């Protein structure tokens, strides 16, 4: 068995001591789980899901706490403190995560949060983070088709829109003219692939496209009317921002769904709003 440093591992309890329990680390030997992290009623032979990292003396140590991110992840983390060697990020564990100056784009400041990538330093074998996230994005051609649902982490604002990290691997962009809600660095949300560019970059949209989007929202709008006594004040004159806040879709999708329901003679349309037939 090989331990995965900086990740969750499932290990067996092999020994109990006054200050905790030792877990079977395979080739890495026995790994201490300090008393404060030992679950109540835990006994020798039990298997535990633990996170493995290095203590202040660079020894392997286990915790049942789950960090905000693991090795290989991109995350939005806050700076807990800084010193002459770099910055230290709060990632949910007692020992903070180190970002040396060489891995900072700008000098990090206490109390501010940054998008970083977690990795194991090849020279020191220590867990650390880097704000130079471009280096860690995949250069492979993304395996997506138009309309595929993905998970994105909002990275940074640009003149065109927001850069996002797609499925913890690829670079993507959400264009300003397709935004119908506010975005902020560090937001995590579901989105959809609009286009895979020849260079491997991804155009991302926050809502489904085409007929499927209209069909799905037609059902949502119909259910909304049924729950509200057969009437809503929303109509094709409503503000796009208010439509998105209420339904999570663009005004374009809203209007197409209204047209779809009207053609099917399920609703009436008036300046006062929509009403079920």
mmCIF file of C-alpha atoms in Angstrom, residues 208-221 249-250 252-261 263-264:
data_model
loop_
_atom_site.group_PDB
_atom_site.id
_atom_site.type_symbol
_atom_site.label_atom_id
_atom_site.label_comp_id
_atom_site.label_asym_id
_atom_site.label_seq_id
_atom_site.Cartn_x
_atom_site.Cartn_y
_atom_site.Cartn_z
ATOM 1 C CA UNK A 208 -28.046 25.329 -21.044
ATOM 2 C CA UNK A 209 -28.193 26.300 -24.687
ATOM 3 C CA UNK A 210 -30.655 25.705 -27.510
ATOM 4 C CA UNK A 211 -33.872 23.730 -27.552
ATOM 5 C CA UNK A 212 -33.031 21.675 -24.484
ATOM 6 C CA UNK A 213 -32.727 24.839 -22.387
ATOM 7 C CA UNK A 214 -36.080 26.149 -23.633
ATOM 8 C CA UNK A 215 -37.785 22.779 -23.108
ATOM 9 C CA UNK A 216 -36.431 22.459 -19.577
ATOM 10 C CA UNK A 217 -37.404 25.990 -18.620
ATOM 11 C CA UNK A 218 -40.874 25.684 -20.186
ATOM 12 C CA UNK A 219 -41.580 22.975 -17.617
ATOM 13 C CA UNK A 220 -40.159 25.137 -14.821
ATOM 14 C CA UNK A 221 -42.262 28.150 -15.863
ATOM 15 C CA UNK A 249 -32.152 31.884 -16.916
ATOM 16 C CA UNK A 250 -31.515 34.634 -19.448
ATOM 17 C CA UNK A 252 -33.780 35.154 -24.166
ATOM 18 C CA UNK A 253 -34.534 31.685 -22.757
ATOM 19 C CA UNK A 254 -37.475 33.110 -20.776
ATOM 20 C CA UNK A 255 -39.054 34.658 -23.880
ATOM 21 C CA UNK A 256 -38.583 31.469 -25.915
ATOM 22 C CA UNK A 257 -40.233 29.421 -23.172
ATOM 23 C CA UNK A 258 -43.155 31.868 -23.058
ATOM 24 C CA UNK A 259 -43.518 31.469 -26.821
ATOM 25 C CA UNK A 260 -43.361 27.691 -26.488
ATOM 26 C CA UNK A 261 -46.137 27.598 -23.865
ATOM 27 C CA UNK A 263 -48.022 28.063 -29.037
ATOM 28 C CA UNK A 264 -49.118 25.010 -27.079
#
